[in-house]
Coordinates of C-alpha atoms and ligand atoms in Angstrom, one line a residue:
M1 CA 0.0 0.0 0.0
T2 CA 1.3 3.5 -0.8
S3 CA -0.2 6.3 1.3
F4 CA 0.3 10.0 0.8
I5 CA -1.6 13.3 0.6
L6 CA -2.5 14.3 -2.9
N7 CA -3.2 18.0 -2.8
N8 CA -5.8 18.3 0.0
S9 CA -6.9 14.6 0.0
P10 CA -5.5 11.5 1.6
V11 CA -4.7 8.6 -0.8
S12 CA -4.1 5.0 -0.1
T13 CA -3.5 2.8 -3.1
D14 CA -2.4 -0.7 -4.0
K15 CA -1.3 0.3 -7.5
S16 CA 2.3 -0.9 -8.4
P17 CA 4.9 1.2 -6.6
G18 CA 6.7 1.3 -9.9
M19 CA 3.9 3.1 -11.7
T20 CA 5.0 6.6 -12.4
L21 CA 3.4 9.4 -10.3
L22 CA 2.5 11.0 -13.6
E23 CA 0.3 8.0 -14.6
F24 CA -1.2 7.9 -11.2
V25 CA -2.3 11.6 -11.0
R26 CA -3.6 11.7 -14.6
D27 CA -5.0 8.2 -15.2
V28 CA -6.1 7.1 -11.7
S29 CA -6.8 10.4 -10.0
C30 CA -8.0 12.1 -13.2
L31 CA -6.1 15.3 -12.5
S32 CA -5.2 16.3 -16.0
G33 CA -3.5 19.6 -15.1
T34 CA -0.2 17.7 -14.9
K35 CA 0.9 17.4 -18.6
E36 CA 2.5 14.5 -20.3
A37 CA 5.0 15.2 -23.1
C38 CA 8.5 13.7 -23.3
R39 CA 8.2 11.1 -20.4
E40 CA 12.0 11.4 -20.2
G41 CA 12.6 14.3 -17.8
E42 CA 13.4 16.7 -20.6
C43 CA 10.5 19.1 -20.7
G44 CA 9.1 19.9 -17.3
A45 CA 5.4 19.7 -18.4
C46 CA 4.8 17.0 -15.8
T47 CA 6.4 18.9 -12.8
V48 CA 4.7 18.3 -9.4
L49 CA 5.8 19.2 -5.9
V50 CA 6.8 16.5 -3.5
G51 CA 6.8 17.6 0.2
S52 CA 8.2 15.6 3.0
R53 CA 8.4 16.3 6.8
R54 CA 11.9 17.3 8.0
P55 CA 13.2 16.0 11.3
D56 CA 12.3 19.4 12.9
G57 CA 8.7 19.0 11.7
A58 CA 8.8 21.7 9.0
M59 CA 8.1 20.7 5.4
S60 CA 10.6 20.4 2.6
Y61 CA 9.0 20.8 -0.9
K62 CA 10.9 19.9 -4.1
A63 CA 9.7 20.3 -7.7
C64 CA 10.2 17.0 -9.5
A65 CA 9.5 15.5 -12.9
S66 CA 6.6 13.1 -12.2
C67 CA 7.2 11.1 -15.4
L68 CA 10.4 9.6 -13.7
L69 CA 9.0 9.5 -10.2
P70 CA 7.8 6.1 -9.0
L71 CA 4.5 6.2 -7.1
G72 CA 6.1 4.2 -4.2
D73 CA 8.5 7.1 -3.6
A74 CA 5.5 9.3 -2.7
D75 CA 4.7 7.2 0.3
G76 CA 4.4 9.4 3.3
C77 CA 4.7 12.6 1.3
H78 CA 2.5 15.6 0.2
V79 CA 2.2 15.6 -3.6
V80 CA 1.0 18.9 -5.1
T81 CA -0.3 19.2 -8.6
V82 CA -1.6 22.4 -10.1
E83 CA -5.1 21.5 -9.0
G84 CA -3.8 21.6 -5.4
L85 CA -2.9 25.2 -5.7
G86 CA -6.2 26.4 -6.9
G87 CA -8.8 27.9 -4.5
A88 CA -11.4 30.5 -5.2
D89 CA -8.7 32.7 -6.6
L90 CA -5.5 32.3 -8.6
T91 CA -2.3 32.0 -6.5
L92 CA 0.3 34.8 -6.6
V93 CA 2.5 32.9 -9.1
Q94 CA -0.5 32.3 -11.4
K95 CA -1.5 35.9 -11.3
L96 CA 2.0 37.0 -12.2
I97 CA 2.1 34.5 -15.1
V98 CA -1.2 36.1 -16.4
G99 CA -0.1 39.7 -15.6
H100 CA 3.2 39.3 -17.5
S101 CA 1.6 37.5 -20.5
A102 CA 3.9 34.5 -19.6
S103 CA 1.6 31.9 -21.1
Q104 CA 0.2 31.3 -24.6
C105 CA -0.9 27.7 -25.4
G106 CA -0.6 26.9 -21.7
F107 CA 0.8 23.4 -22.0
C108 CA 4.0 24.2 -20.1
T109 CA 2.3 26.6 -17.6
P110 CA 1.3 24.1 -14.8
G111 CA 4.9 22.9 -14.7
I112 CA 6.2 26.5 -14.6
V113 CA 3.8 27.5 -11.9
L114 CA 4.9 24.5 -9.8
S115 CA 8.6 25.1 -10.3
L116 CA 8.2 28.7 -9.2
T117 CA 6.0 27.7 -6.3
G118 CA 8.6 25.1 -5.3
F119 CA 11.3 27.7 -5.5
A120 CA 9.3 30.0 -3.2
L121 CA 8.8 27.1 -0.8
G122 CA 12.3 25.7 -0.8
A123 CA 15.0 28.2 -1.8
A124 CA 17.3 29.1 1.1
R125 CA 17.4 32.7 -0.4
I126 CA 14.9 34.4 -2.7
S127 CA 16.8 35.8 -5.6
Y128 CA 16.0 36.3 -9.3
E129 CA 19.0 34.2 -10.3
G130 CA 17.8 31.3 -8.1
A131 CA 14.3 31.6 -9.6
V132 CA 15.6 31.4 -13.1
D133 CA 17.8 28.4 -12.1
A134 CA 14.7 26.7 -10.7
L135 CA 13.0 27.0 -14.1
D136 CA 15.9 25.4 -16.0
G137 CA 14.0 22.1 -16.6
N138 CA 10.8 23.8 -17.9
I139 CA 10.7 24.2 -21.6
C140 CA 8.2 26.5 -23.3
R141 CA 7.7 26.3 -27.0
C142 CA 5.6 29.4 -27.7
T143 CA 5.6 32.2 -25.1
G144 CA 9.2 33.2 -25.1
Y145 CA 11.3 33.1 -21.9
A146 CA 11.5 36.9 -21.4
A147 CA 7.9 37.0 -20.2
I148 CA 8.4 34.0 -17.9
R149 CA 11.5 35.5 -16.4
N150 CA 9.6 38.8 -15.9
A151 CA 7.0 36.9 -13.9
A152 CA 9.8 35.2 -11.9
R153 CA 11.4 38.6 -11.2
A154 CA 8.1 40.0 -10.0
L155 CA 7.7 37.0 -7.7
C156 CA 11.1 37.6 -6.1
E157 CA 10.2 41.3 -5.6
G158 CA 6.9 40.3 -4.1
L159 CA 8.6 38.0 -1.6
A160 CA 11.5 40.3 -0.8
G161 CA 10.7 40.9 2.9
M162 CA 9.6 37.3 3.6
D163 CA 10.9 35.4 6.7
A164 CA 12.7 32.5 4.9
A165 CA 13.2 30.3 8.0
P166 CA 11.8 26.8 7.1
A167 CA 9.6 26.7 10.2
R168 CA 7.8 29.9 9.2
R169 CA 8.0 29.6 5.4
V170 CA 4.7 28.0 4.7
G171 CA 2.8 30.5 6.9
E172 CA 4.5 33.4 5.1
L173 CA 3.6 31.9 1.7
I174 CA 0.0 31.4 2.7
S175 CA -0.2 35.0 3.7
A176 CA 1.4 36.1 0.4
G177 CA -1.2 34.0 -1.5
V178 CA 1.5 31.6 -3.0
V179 CA 0.0 28.4 -1.5
P180 CA -3.5 27.7 -0.1
D181 CA -4.4 27.7 3.5
Y182 CA -4.6 23.9 3.9
F183 CA -0.8 23.7 3.6
K184 CA -0.5 24.7 7.2
D185 CA -2.0 21.4 8.5
I186 CA 0.0 19.1 6.2
P187 CA 2.8 18.3 8.7
S188 CA 0.4 17.1 11.3
R189 CA -1.7 15.2 8.8
L190 CA 1.5 13.5 7.4
S191 CA 2.6 12.6 10.9
R192 CA -0.6 10.5 11.3
L193 CA -0.2 8.8 7.9
K194 CA 0.5 5.1 8.1
T195 CA 3.4 4.5 5.7
A196 CA 4.9 1.4 4.2
P197 CA 7.9 -0.2 6.2
P198 CA 11.2 0.1 4.4
Q199 CA 11.8 -2.8 2.0
A200 CA 14.9 -5.0 2.2
A201 CA 17.4 -4.2 -0.5
Q202 CA 18.2 -7.8 -1.4
N203 CA 16.4 -9.1 -4.5
A204 CA 14.7 -5.7 -5.0
V205 CA 15.7 -3.1 -7.5
L206 CA 17.4 -0.3 -5.7
V207 CA 15.8 3.1 -6.8
A208 CA 17.6 6.2 -5.8
G209 CA 16.3 9.2 -7.8
G210 CA 15.0 6.9 -10.5
T211 CA 16.1 9.5 -13.1
D212 CA 18.2 6.9 -14.9
L213 CA 16.2 3.8 -14.1
F214 CA 12.8 5.1 -15.2
V215 CA 14.2 6.3 -18.5
Q216 CA 15.8 2.9 -19.2
K217 CA 13.1 0.4 -18.2
P218 CA 9.8 1.8 -16.9
E219 CA 7.7 -1.2 -18.0
E220 CA 10.0 -3.7 -16.2
L221 CA 9.9 -1.6 -13.0
M222 CA 6.1 -1.7 -13.0
E223 CA 6.5 -5.4 -12.3
S224 CA 9.5 -5.4 -10.0
E225 CA 10.0 -5.3 -6.3
L226 CA 11.5 -1.9 -5.5
C227 CA 13.6 -0.6 -2.6
F228 CA 13.5 3.2 -2.3
L229 CA 16.7 4.8 -1.1
S230 CA 14.9 8.1 -0.5
K231 CA 13.4 6.5 2.6
R232 CA 16.9 6.0 4.0
S233 CA 17.2 9.3 5.9
D234 CA 20.3 7.9 7.6
L235 CA 22.1 8.0 4.2
D236 CA 21.1 11.6 3.4
Y237 CA 23.8 14.0 4.6
V238 CA 26.8 16.1 3.6
K239 CA 29.2 16.6 6.5
E240 CA 32.8 17.7 7.1
D241 CA 35.0 15.2 8.9
G242 CA 38.6 16.3 9.4
E243 CA 40.2 16.4 5.9
V244 CA 37.2 15.0 4.0
L245 CA 33.6 15.6 3.1
R246 CA 31.3 12.6 3.7
V247 CA 28.2 12.4 1.4
G248 CA 25.5 9.9 2.2
G249 CA 24.5 7.4 -0.6
A250 CA 21.0 8.8 -0.8
T251 CA 22.0 12.5 -1.1
T252 CA 20.5 14.3 -4.0
I253 CA 22.6 16.3 -6.4
E254 CA 20.7 19.5 -5.5
D255 CA 21.2 19.0 -1.8
F256 CA 24.9 18.3 -2.3
R257 CA 25.3 21.4 -4.6
L258 CA 23.7 23.8 -2.2
S259 CA 25.0 22.3 1.1
G260 CA 27.1 24.4 3.5
P261 CA 30.2 22.2 3.4
V262 CA 30.2 22.2 -0.4
R263 CA 29.8 25.9 -0.6
R264 CA 32.7 26.4 1.9
H265 CA 35.2 23.9 0.5
F266 CA 34.3 23.6 -3.2
P267 CA 32.5 26.9 -4.1
A268 CA 32.8 26.2 -7.9
L269 CA 30.6 23.1 -7.6
E270 CA 27.5 25.2 -7.0
R271 CA 27.7 26.4 -10.7
D272 CA 29.3 23.3 -12.1
F273 CA 26.4 21.1 -10.9
L274 CA 23.9 23.5 -12.6
L275 CA 25.2 21.8 -15.8
H276 CA 23.9 18.5 -14.5
S277 CA 20.4 17.9 -15.9
S278 CA 17.8 20.4 -14.5
A279 CA 16.4 21.4 -11.1
I280 CA 13.4 19.0 -11.5
L281 CA 15.8 16.1 -11.9
R282 CA 18.6 17.3 -9.5
N283 CA 16.0 17.4 -6.8
K284 CA 15.7 13.6 -7.1
A285 CA 18.9 12.4 -8.8
T286 CA 21.6 11.3 -6.4
L287 CA 25.4 11.6 -6.6
A288 CA 25.7 7.9 -5.9
G289 CA 23.2 7.0 -8.7
N290 CA 25.3 9.0 -11.1
V291 CA 28.4 6.9 -10.1
V292 CA 26.7 3.5 -10.0
N293 CA 24.9 3.9 -13.4
A294 CA 28.5 3.9 -14.6
S295 CA 27.9 6.1 -17.6
P296 CA 31.2 7.0 -19.2
I297 CA 30.0 10.6 -19.4
G298 CA 28.4 11.1 -15.9
D299 CA 29.1 14.7 -14.8
A300 CA 29.3 13.9 -11.0
T301 CA 31.5 10.9 -11.7
I302 CA 34.0 12.9 -13.7
I303 CA 34.1 15.6 -11.0
L304 CA 34.5 13.0 -8.2
L305 CA 37.3 11.2 -10.1
A306 CA 39.4 14.4 -10.3
L307 CA 38.7 15.1 -6.7
A308 CA 40.1 11.6 -5.7
A309 CA 36.8 10.5 -4.2
R310 CA 36.4 7.1 -2.5
L311 CA 33.3 5.0 -2.2
V312 CA 32.1 3.3 1.0
I313 CA 30.3 0.1 -0.1
T314 CA 28.1 -1.7 2.4
A315 CA 27.0 -5.3 2.0
A316 CA 23.5 -6.5 3.0
G317 CA 24.9 -7.9 6.3
G318 CA 26.4 -4.5 7.1
K319 CA 30.0 -5.3 6.2
K320 CA 31.8 -2.2 4.8
R321 CA 34.7 -1.8 2.3
E322 CA 36.2 1.3 0.8
V323 CA 37.1 1.5 -2.9
P324 CA 38.9 4.4 -4.7
L325 CA 36.5 5.7 -7.4
D326 CA 39.1 5.1 -10.2
K327 CA 39.1 1.4 -9.3
F328 CA 35.3 1.1 -9.3
F329 CA 34.7 0.9 -13.0
L330 CA 35.6 -2.5 -14.5
G331 CA 34.3 -2.1 -18.0
Y332 CA 31.5 -0.5 -20.0
K333 CA 28.6 -0.2 -17.4
K334 CA 30.4 -2.8 -15.2
T335 CA 31.3 -1.9 -11.6
D336 CA 32.9 -3.4 -8.6
L337 CA 29.5 -3.8 -6.8
A338 CA 28.3 -7.2 -5.8
C339 CA 24.7 -8.3 -5.5
G340 CA 23.1 -6.7 -2.4
E341 CA 25.8 -4.1 -1.9
I342 CA 25.1 -0.4 -1.9
V343 CA 27.2 2.7 -2.1
S344 CA 26.4 4.0 1.3
E345 CA 28.9 7.0 1.3
I346 CA 31.1 9.0 -1.0
V347 CA 34.2 10.4 0.7
I348 CA 35.7 13.5 -0.9
P349 CA 39.1 14.7 0.3
L350 CA 39.2 18.5 0.9
L351 CA 41.5 20.4 -1.5
P352 CA 45.0 20.4 -0.2
A353 CA 46.9 23.7 0.2
G354 CA 47.9 25.0 -3.2
A355 CA 45.2 23.0 -5.1
R356 CA 43.1 24.3 -7.9
Y357 CA 40.0 22.5 -9.3
R358 CA 38.1 23.0 -12.6
F359 CA 35.3 21.3 -14.6
E360 CA 34.4 21.8 -18.2
K361 CA 31.5 20.3 -20.2
V362 CA 30.7 20.6 -23.9
S363 CA 27.3 19.5 -25.0
N364 CA 25.1 20.1 -28.0
R365 CA 22.9 22.4 -25.8
A366 CA 24.5 24.6 -23.2
T367 CA 22.4 23.2 -20.4
L368 CA 20.0 20.3 -19.8
D369 CA 22.1 18.0 -22.0
I370 CA 24.4 15.0 -21.6
A371 CA 28.0 16.0 -22.5
A372 CA 29.8 15.2 -25.7
V373 CA 33.0 15.4 -23.7
N374 CA 33.5 16.6 -20.1
S375 CA 36.6 16.8 -18.0
A376 CA 37.7 17.9 -14.5
L377 CA 41.1 18.7 -13.1
R378 CA 42.8 19.0 -9.7
L379 CA 46.2 20.7 -9.8
V380 CA 48.3 20.9 -6.7
T381 CA 51.4 23.1 -6.9
S382 CA 54.3 23.1 -4.4
P383 CA 55.5 26.2 -2.5
E384 CA 58.3 26.3 -5.2
G385 CA 55.6 26.5 -7.9
T386 CA 56.1 23.1 -9.5
I387 CA 53.4 20.4 -10.0
A388 CA 53.0 18.4 -6.8
D389 CA 50.0 16.4 -7.9
L390 CA 47.8 16.5 -11.0
R391 CA 44.6 14.6 -11.6
V392 CA 42.6 14.9 -14.9
S393 CA 39.5 13.0 -15.6
A394 CA 37.6 12.8 -18.9
G395 CA 34.1 11.5 -19.9
G396 CA 32.8 10.5 -23.3
V397 CA 36.1 9.3 -24.6
A398 CA 36.3 5.7 -23.4
A399 CA 34.1 2.8 -22.3
V400 CA 34.6 3.9 -18.7
P401 CA 35.0 7.3 -17.0
L402 CA 38.7 8.0 -17.6
L403 CA 41.4 9.1 -15.1
L404 CA 44.6 10.0 -16.9
A405 CA 47.9 8.6 -15.6
L406 CA 50.0 11.7 -15.0
E407 CA 52.8 10.7 -12.6
S408 CA 55.4 12.0 -15.0
F409 CA 54.1 15.6 -14.6
K410 CA 55.1 15.7 -10.9
G411 CA 58.0 18.1 -10.4
R412 CA 57.5 20.0 -13.7
K413 CA 56.8 23.6 -14.0
P414 CA 53.1 24.3 -14.9
D415 CA 54.1 26.2 -18.0
A416 CA 53.0 26.3 -21.6
A417 CA 55.1 23.2 -22.5
A418 CA 53.5 21.2 -19.7
A419 CA 50.0 22.3 -21.0
E420 CA 50.9 21.1 -24.5
A421 CA 52.3 17.8 -23.2
L422 CA 49.1 17.3 -21.1
A423 CA 46.8 18.0 -24.0
D424 CA 48.7 15.4 -26.1
A425 CA 48.6 12.9 -23.3
A426 CA 44.9 13.3 -23.0
S427 CA 44.2 13.0 -26.7
D428 CA 46.5 9.9 -26.8
A429 CA 44.7 8.2 -23.9
A430 CA 41.2 8.9 -25.4
R431 CA 39.4 6.1 -27.2
P432 CA 36.1 7.7 -28.2
I433 CA 33.6 6.3 -30.6
D434 CA 31.5 8.1 -33.2
D435 CA 28.0 8.6 -31.8
I436 CA 25.1 11.1 -31.8
R437 CA 27.1 13.6 -29.7
G438 CA 30.1 13.8 -32.1
S439 CA 32.6 11.9 -34.1
A440 CA 35.6 10.2 -32.5
A441 CA 38.0 12.6 -34.1
Y442 CA 36.1 15.6 -32.8
K443 CA 36.0 14.3 -29.3
K444 CA 39.7 13.5 -29.3
L445 CA 40.4 17.1 -30.4
L446 CA 37.9 18.5 -28.0
L447 CA 39.4 16.7 -25.0
G448 CA 42.9 18.1 -25.9
Q449 CA 41.5 21.6 -26.0
L450 CA 39.5 21.3 -22.8
V451 CA 42.5 19.9 -20.9
R452 CA 44.8 22.6 -22.2
A453 CA 42.2 25.3 -21.2
H454 CA 41.8 23.8 -17.7
F455 CA 45.4 23.5 -17.1
N456 CA 46.3 27.0 -18.3
A457 CA 43.5 28.5 -16.2
A458 CA 44.5 26.5 -13.1
A459 CA 48.2 27.2 -13.5
G460 CA 47.4 30.9 -14.0
E461 CA 45.4 31.0 -10.8
A462 CA 48.2 29.2 -9.0
A463 CA 50.8 31.6 -10.2
Ligands
FAD1 C1 16.6 14.4 -18.9 C2 17.8 13.9 -18.3 C3 19.0 14.6 -18.3 C4 20.1 14.1 -17.7 N1 21.2 14.9 -17.6 C5 22.4 14.4 -17.1 C6 23.5 15.3 -17.1 O1 23.5 16.4 -17.5 N2 24.6 14.7 -16.5 C7 24.7 13.5 -16.0 O2 25.7 13.0 -15.5 N3 23.6 12.7 -16.0 C8 22.4 13.2 -16.5 N4 21.3 12.4 -16.5 C9 21.4 11.0 -16.0 C10 20.9 10.8 -14.5 O3 20.0 11.8 -14.2 C11 22.0 10.8 -13.5 O4 22.9 9.8 -13.9 C12 21.6 10.7 -12.1 O5 22.6 11.1 -11.2 C13 21.2 9.2 -11.7 O6 21.0 9.2 -10.3 P1 19.6 8.6 -9.7 O7 19.7 8.8 -8.3 O8 18.4 9.1 -10.4 O9 19.8 7.0 -10.1 P2 18.8 5.8 -10.3 O10 18.1 6.0 -11.6 O11 17.9 5.8 -9.1 O12 19.8 4.6 -10.3 C14 20.8 4.4 -11.3 C15 21.4 3.0 -11.0 O13 22.2 3.1 -9.8 C16 21.8 2.2 -8.8 N5 22.0 2.9 -7.5 C17 21.6 4.2 -7.2 N6 22.0 4.5 -6.0 C18 22.7 3.5 -5.6 C19 23.5 3.3 -4.4 N7 23.6 4.2 -3.4 N8 24.1 2.1 -4.2 C20 24.0 1.1 -5.2 N9 23.4 1.3 -6.3 C21 22.7 2.5 -6.5 C22 20.4 1.9 -9.1 O14 20.0 0.6 -8.6 C23 20.4 1.9 -10.7 O15 20.9 0.7 -11.1 C24 20.1 12.8 -17.1 C25 19.0 12.1 -17.1 C26 17.8 12.6 -17.7 C27 16.6 11.8 -17.7
FES2 S1 6.9 14.6 -19.4 FE1 8.6 15.8 -20.0 S2 9.7 16.0 -18.1 FE2 8.1 14.6 -17.7
FES3 S1 2.9 28.4 -23.4 FE1 2.9 27.0 -25.0 S2 4.6 25.8 -24.5 FE2 4.7 27.3 -23.1

């Protein structure tokens, strides 16, 4: 049984936990405001809000693509579709969309309204840039984005004086007309909801964000037993521990990107991870899921390789082992993960003194696209200005995410000759194939260029 609150109504259903939430709200609940278009997380027409109770009792709402969200993941949550925002009057976001002529055919509009409402409910800080980032997964084919951005700007201006503390956020947004009055009772209603006990991982398909799984095999998942990692709150954390960051195996990319420890120690990652899919996917997709799906082009994987990350792998019986990320990939989509094991933690060493980090991604579209080639670099220079350590990773150029062997660069000056030698080494190590994202020759050339650009920028900063 899956139990949750859908808008203002309790729901208890024995439908398959692997049915998508999109199918459930449209076909079972007959709420057709949530639109169906790509069914692959690409367009945002199916955006809904998923709210869960935080340990302090306040709610945390995230805008998510319901076409990739399994019904079972909604267990114990508050799911909000556009019908759940409507009362006698339009909400503030809806009024601003109308007032700024930010809708024409209206197909994308429910998704845009929910993404902006989710931003108002969840953003740590209300800013125009943040509101635009929150819309990066919502595609509109006819209005033109200027009008939509004007509505987003007006929302931020309207909420400028709001008390953004999580405990008071919902109350403030009810007063501002962003969400209806019934939202205030949701935490107590959720606390009384009888939810499903966590399933055992063995023999079940482990679903983290589901953003890869539900693109690859949605029909098969309808019939499978599923284990939802999102219910493992013990694996949802980003914390500093001496010289490392520890990231729980259920932590989403968006929570990681915006966490205090990441902002303090790896400030560049806040922008770099904006290049990973879109907000409605990053709100569910996990860092560990990106690693375990073993795509040779995964953005998080390439960044973590350059940062010398390690994986803590936990077996069903609780036994743990630690594996350096560069030893985890055994072949195309083959990993060092045995049946019943999960990646319970990712350990990221903090940057040593004199270290520089950079990430570059080239894709057919600037954002919301899988890379043709991506690459990350960590350069550590000694007090004398020579290379003390150099790690360069590359995606899209081999069957596995590639870490270049660069021992021979240690002790060299990080000068133009070293940059050329590095670009050559990267191109030589690359074994790309021709595919939809580019020819093998193009990717080889591109990697050389990216690596040269990285290195020159990092060496310049170090100097
Ligand atoms: C529209 C779209 C755009 C995308 N854009 C990008 C992009 O720009 N860059 C990019 O890198 N990727 C992109 N992706 C791919 C995908 O979103 C990411 O790889 C994501 O990080 C996968 O994480 P997840 O939590 O959703 O994994 P899931 O789909 O839940 O799981 C993936 C696999 O990993 C396993 N798994 C998950 N977590 C664990 C764990 N802790 N331990 C053991 N096994 C585990 C699952 O069983 C499954 O086999 C995109 C996907 C879509 C649909
Ligand atoms: S239908 Fe396009 S993102 Fe879900
Ligand atoms: S209003 Fe038509 S797609 Fe956006």
